[in-house]
mmCIF file of C-alpha atoms in Angstrom:
data_model
loop_
_atom_site.group_PDB
_atom_site.id
_atom_site.type_symbol
_atom_site.label_atom_id
_atom_site.label_comp_id
_atom_site.label_asym_id
_atom_site.label_seq_id
_atom_site.Cartn_x
_atom_site.Cartn_y
_atom_site.Cartn_z
ATOM 1 C CA ARG A 299 0.000 0.000 0.000
ATOM 2 C CA ILE A 300 2.452 2.594 -1.131
ATOM 3 C CA GLY A 301 1.087 6.079 -0.689
ATOM 4 C CA GLY A 302 -0.380 5.523 2.770
ATOM 5 C CA GLY A 303 -3.770 5.882 4.276
ATOM 6 C CA GLY A 304 -6.156 8.461 5.625
ATOM 7 C CA GLY A 305 -5.723 11.749 7.323
ATOM 8 C CA GLY A 306 -4.001 13.424 4.402
ATOM 9 C CA HIS A 307 -0.630 11.855 5.195
ATOM 10 C CA GLY A 308 -0.278 9.737 2.055
ATOM 11 C CA GLY A 309 2.781 11.494 0.707
ATOM 12 C CA GLU A 310 4.533 11.361 4.065
ATOM 13 C CA VAL A 311 3.960 7.620 4.345
ATOM 14 C CA ALA A 312 5.209 7.071 0.816
ATOM 15 C CA LYS A 313 8.372 9.076 1.575
ATOM 16 C CA ALA A 314 8.881 7.082 4.760
ATOM 17 C CA GLY A 315 8.653 3.796 2.901
ATOM 18 C CA GLY A 316 5.469 2.807 4.716
ATOM 19 C CA GLY A 317 2.638 0.494 3.999
ATOM 20 C CA GLY A 318 4.608 -2.506 2.744
ATOM 21 C CA GLY A 319 6.242 -0.881 -0.276
ATOM 22 C CA GLY A 320 9.750 -2.001 0.704
ATOM 23 C CA GLY A 321 12.405 -0.149 2.648
ATOM 24 C CA GLY A 322 11.485 -1.885 5.937
ATOM 25 C CA GLY A 323 8.347 0.153 6.597
ATOM 26 C CA ILE A 324 7.748 3.512 8.228
ATOM 27 C CA THR A 325 10.560 4.816 10.396
ATOM 28 C CA MET A 326 9.886 5.651 13.999
ATOM 29 C CA ALA A 327 11.259 9.133 13.306
ATOM 30 C CA GLU A 328 8.380 9.636 10.857
ATOM 31 C CA VAL A 329 5.840 8.417 13.427
ATOM 32 C CA ALA A 330 7.338 10.746 16.051
ATOM 33 C CA LYS A 331 6.447 13.756 13.861
ATOM 34 C CA HIS A 332 2.747 12.969 14.369
ATOM 35 C CA ASN A 333 2.633 13.762 18.076
ATOM 36 C CA THR A 334 -0.246 16.212 18.589
ATOM 37 C CA LYS A 335 -4.016 16.037 19.085
ATOM 38 C CA GLU A 336 -4.477 17.326 15.558
ATOM 39 C CA ASP A 337 -2.096 14.744 14.046
ATOM 40 C CA CYS A 338 -1.800 11.640 16.223
ATOM 41 C CA TRP A 339 -0.098 8.421 15.167
ATOM 42 C CA VAL A 340 0.493 5.612 17.640
ATOM 43 C CA VAL A 341 2.430 2.375 17.108
ATOM 44 C CA LEU A 342 0.870 -0.827 18.427
ATOM 45 C CA TYR A 343 2.335 -4.284 17.799
ATOM 46 C CA GLY A 344 4.644 -2.928 15.117
ATOM 47 C CA LYS A 345 1.999 -1.060 13.102
ATOM 48 C CA ALA A 346 1.411 2.689 12.979
ATOM 49 C CA TYR A 347 -2.190 3.878 13.280
ATOM 50 C CA ASP A 348 -3.620 7.348 12.692
ATOM 51 C CA LEU A 349 -5.721 7.811 15.840
ATOM 52 C CA THR A 350 -6.430 11.518 15.393
ATOM 53 C CA LYS A 351 -10.208 11.093 15.108
ATOM 54 C CA PHE A 352 -10.524 7.926 17.200
ATOM 55 C CA GLY A 353 -8.710 9.502 20.159
ATOM 56 C CA LYS A 354 -11.570 11.941 20.681
ATOM 57 C CA VAL A 355 -14.091 9.111 21.154
ATOM 58 C CA HIS A 356 -11.844 6.587 22.925
ATOM 59 C CA PRO A 357 -13.880 4.968 25.737
ATOM 60 C CA GLY A 358 -10.943 5.213 28.129
ATOM 61 C CA GLY A 359 -10.521 8.928 27.474
ATOM 62 C CA ALA A 360 -8.755 11.000 24.852
ATOM 63 C CA ALA A 361 -5.758 11.717 27.094
ATOM 64 C CA LEU A 362 -4.608 8.101 26.986
ATOM 65 C CA ILE A 363 -4.322 8.283 23.211
ATOM 66 C CA PHE A 364 -2.990 11.816 22.841
ATOM 67 C CA ASP A 365 -0.424 11.459 25.648
ATOM 68 C CA ASN A 366 1.179 8.684 23.595
ATOM 69 C CA ALA A 367 1.019 10.380 20.198
ATOM 70 C CA GLY A 368 4.092 9.698 18.099
ATOM 71 C CA LYS A 369 5.167 6.802 20.321
ATOM 72 C CA GLU A 370 5.282 3.013 20.447
ATOM 73 C CA ALA A 371 2.562 2.284 23.040
ATOM 74 C CA THR A 372 2.134 -1.502 22.968
ATOM 75 C CA ALA A 373 3.192 -1.879 26.623
ATOM 76 C CA ILE A 374 0.356 0.422 27.725
ATOM 77 C CA PHE A 375 -2.202 -0.954 25.265
ATOM 78 C CA ASP A 376 -1.606 -4.685 25.750
ATOM 79 C CA PRO A 377 -2.851 -5.234 29.332
ATOM 80 C CA ILE A 378 -6.231 -3.684 28.511
ATOM 81 C CA HIS A 379 -7.088 -4.541 24.889
ATOM 82 C CA PRO A 380 -7.126 -7.629 22.680
ATOM 83 C CA LYS A 381 -4.333 -7.629 20.101
ATOM 84 C CA ASP A 382 -6.683 -7.535 17.078
ATOM 85 C CA ILE A 383 -8.977 -4.726 18.287
ATOM 86 C CA MET A 384 -7.471 -2.092 15.984
ATOM 87 C CA GLU A 385 -8.258 -4.098 12.853
ATOM 88 C CA LYS A 386 -11.822 -4.537 14.108
ATOM 89 C CA LEU A 387 -12.430 -0.893 15.056
ATOM 90 C CA LEU A 388 -10.524 1.186 12.528
ATOM 91 C CA LYS A 389 -10.910 1.638 8.806
ATOM 92 C CA PRO A 390 -8.009 0.060 6.881
ATOM 93 C CA SER A 391 -7.036 3.539 5.658
ATOM 94 C CA LEU A 392 -6.085 4.464 9.254
ATOM 95 C CA THR A 393 -3.423 1.751 9.372
ATOM 96 C CA MET A 394 -0.437 3.718 8.166
ATOM 97 C CA GLY A 395 1.838 0.703 7.778
ATOM 98 C CA ASN A 396 4.429 -1.435 9.502
ATOM 99 C CA VAL A 397 7.125 0.324 11.487
ATOM 100 C CA ASP A 398 10.735 -0.698 10.915
ATOM 101 C CA PRO A 399 11.704 -2.174 14.310
ATOM 102 C CA ALA A 400 15.361 -1.197 13.787
ATOM 103 C CA THR A 401 14.340 2.480 13.979
ATOM 104 C CA ILE A 402 12.619 2.251 17.377
ATOM 105 C CA LYS A 403 14.793 3.829 20.068
ATOM 106 C CA PRO A 404 14.131 3.840 23.836
ATOM 107 C CA GLU A 405 12.894 7.449 23.711
ATOM 108 C CA HIS A 406 10.177 6.381 21.248
ATOM 109 C CA ILE A 407 8.644 3.861 23.647
ATOM 110 C CA ALA A 408 5.767 5.103 25.799
ATOM 111 C CA GLN A 409 6.233 4.254 29.449
ATOM 112 C CA PRO A 410 3.335 2.924 31.515
ATOM 113 C CA PRO A 411 2.361 5.235 34.358
ATOM 114 C CA LYS A 412 4.421 4.775 37.490
ATOM 115 C CA LYS A 413 2.948 2.291 39.906
ATOM 116 C CA GLU A 414 1.362 3.856 42.923
ATOM 117 C CA GLU A 415 3.372 3.740 46.098
ATOM 118 C CA LYS A 416 2.758 0.691 48.209
ATOM 119 C CA LYS A 417 -0.017 1.105 50.722
ATOM 120 C CA LYS A 418 1.178 1.957 54.169
ATOM 121 C CA ALA A 419 0.009 0.290 57.350
ATOM 122 C CA PRO A 420 0.865 1.544 60.807
ATOM 123 C CA LYS A 421 3.246 -0.543 62.887
ATOM 124 C CA LYS A 422 1.881 -1.901 66.088
ATOM 125 C CA SER A 423 3.742 0.182 68.614
ATOM 126 C CA ALA A 424 2.851 2.454 71.431
ATOM 127 C CA GLY A 425 2.781 6.195 71.123
ATOM 128 C CA PRO A 426 1.591 8.754 68.582
ATOM 129 C CA THR A 427 4.925 8.695 66.723
ATOM 130 C CA ALA A 428 4.511 5.143 65.447
ATOM 131 C CA GLU A 429 6.533 4.535 62.301
ATOM 132 C CA VAL A 430 4.909 3.418 59.083
ATOM 133 C CA GLU A 431 5.953 0.180 57.399
ATOM 134 C CA ASP A 432 5.311 -1.068 53.870
ATOM 135 C CA PHE A 433 2.198 -3.149 53.376
ATOM 136 C CA VAL A 434 2.573 -5.834 50.741
ATOM 137 C CA PHE A 435 -0.581 -7.505 49.479
ATOM 138 C CA VAL A 436 -0.413 -11.284 49.555
ATOM 139 C CA LYS A 437 -2.914 -13.182 47.430
ATOM 140 C CA PRO A 438 -5.022 -15.576 49.481
ATOM 141 C CA PRO A 439 -5.040 -19.225 48.419
ATOM 142 C CA LEU A 440 -7.655 -20.045 45.809
ATOM 143 C CA ALA A 441 -9.465 -22.381 48.201
ATOM 144 C CA ALA A 442 -10.004 -19.450 50.591
ATOM 145 C CA MET A 443 -11.898 -17.408 48.028
ATOM 146 C CA LEU A 444 -15.585 -18.076 48.564
ATOM 147 C CA ASN A 445 -17.422 -15.728 46.197
ATOM 148 C CA CYS A 446 -17.037 -13.409 43.234
ATOM 149 C CA PHE A 447 -16.416 -10.437 45.475
ATOM 150 C CA ASP A 448 -13.323 -12.174 46.866
ATOM 151 C CA PHE A 449 -11.985 -12.573 43.321
ATOM 152 C CA GLU A 450 -12.776 -8.940 42.592
ATOM 153 C CA SER A 451 -10.936 -7.685 45.667
ATOM 154 C CA VAL A 452 -7.829 -9.680 44.707
ATOM 155 C CA ALA A 453 -8.023 -8.371 41.131
ATOM 156 C CA ARG A 454 -8.212 -4.795 42.448
ATOM 157 C CA GLU A 455 -4.948 -5.308 44.341
ATOM 158 C CA THR A 456 -3.028 -7.221 41.672
ATOM 159 C CA MET A 457 -4.022 -5.711 38.308
ATOM 160 C CA GLU A 458 -2.316 -2.694 36.773
ATOM 161 C CA PRO A 459 -4.280 0.470 37.673
ATOM 162 C CA GLN A 460 -5.275 1.200 34.066
ATOM 163 C CA ALA A 461 -6.447 -2.375 33.470
ATOM 164 C CA TRP A 462 -8.430 -2.424 36.718
ATOM 165 C CA GLY A 463 -10.001 0.928 35.865
ATOM 166 C CA TYR A 464 -11.096 -0.349 32.477
ATOM 167 C CA TYR A 465 -12.508 -3.666 33.641
ATOM 168 C CA SER A 466 -14.257 -2.284 36.700
ATOM 169 C CA SER A 467 -15.795 0.754 35.038
ATOM 170 C CA GLY A 468 -17.812 -0.644 32.170
ATOM 171 C CA GLY A 469 -15.670 1.544 29.885
ATOM 172 C CA ASP A 470 -17.137 0.208 26.647
ATOM 173 C CA ASP A 471 -20.763 0.153 27.690
ATOM 174 C CA GLU A 472 -22.614 -0.011 30.942
ATOM 175 C CA ILE A 473 -24.726 -2.887 29.595
ATOM 176 C CA THR A 474 -21.829 -5.320 29.896
ATOM 177 C CA LEU A 475 -21.015 -4.156 33.412
ATOM 178 C CA ARG A 476 -24.632 -4.518 34.567
ATOM 179 C CA ASP A 477 -25.006 -7.924 32.892
ATOM 180 C CA ASN A 478 -21.832 -9.166 34.553
ATOM 181 C CA HIS A 479 -23.047 -8.050 37.974
ATOM 182 C CA MET A 480 -26.421 -9.730 37.391
ATOM 183 C CA ALA A 481 -24.740 -12.944 36.210
ATOM 184 C CA PHE A 482 -22.443 -13.024 39.228
ATOM 185 C CA GLN A 483 -25.408 -12.558 41.562
ATOM 186 C CA ARG A 484 -26.959 -15.715 40.128
ATOM 187 C CA ILE A 485 -23.837 -17.771 40.841
ATOM 188 C CA THR A 486 -23.758 -19.360 44.226
ATOM 189 C CA MET A 487 -20.789 -21.163 45.664
ATOM 190 C CA ARG A 488 -21.123 -23.837 48.241
ATOM 191 C CA PRO A 489 -18.476 -23.573 50.950
ATOM 192 C CA ARG A 490 -16.605 -26.719 51.890
ATOM 193 C CA ILE A 491 -17.256 -27.926 55.403
#
């Protein structure tokens, strides 16, 4: 697909060697030029996508897309989305082409948000100046989990914050979230005695 896709960037993609016309694909330097809300390309799984219009309607918020404009964002995308979602959602013209992996430098790779600091729990000691120690969540054994709410509380502690936010919010549609809650209410577990 020499000549590129949508968004009026056809000539740029052709110059960059994109879209499978030889030359190893689009360079990451070319992708990095498209780093604004008005011109937003993002690389996922080795392919560059023009997400300028899609970013505005992204269920997880426009900031997630636009903050990673001009970058390789697979590490942020992967925990939350299925690998083939872009082909299902976007028009083929918004796939700008394969990115030459040899041109991807560390500064081109989007970094996941920093993990929140570990939760603090007060030490058991006398006095108002008790020190604070790190609290590390330990998953309970599977046999100790008696209902769906137990599974949910473990997921909240162990999933990446973005992934937990997506799964627990009904980000795509509230219908799925409500149906899941109704389905889980119908499931009963019999405790072992």
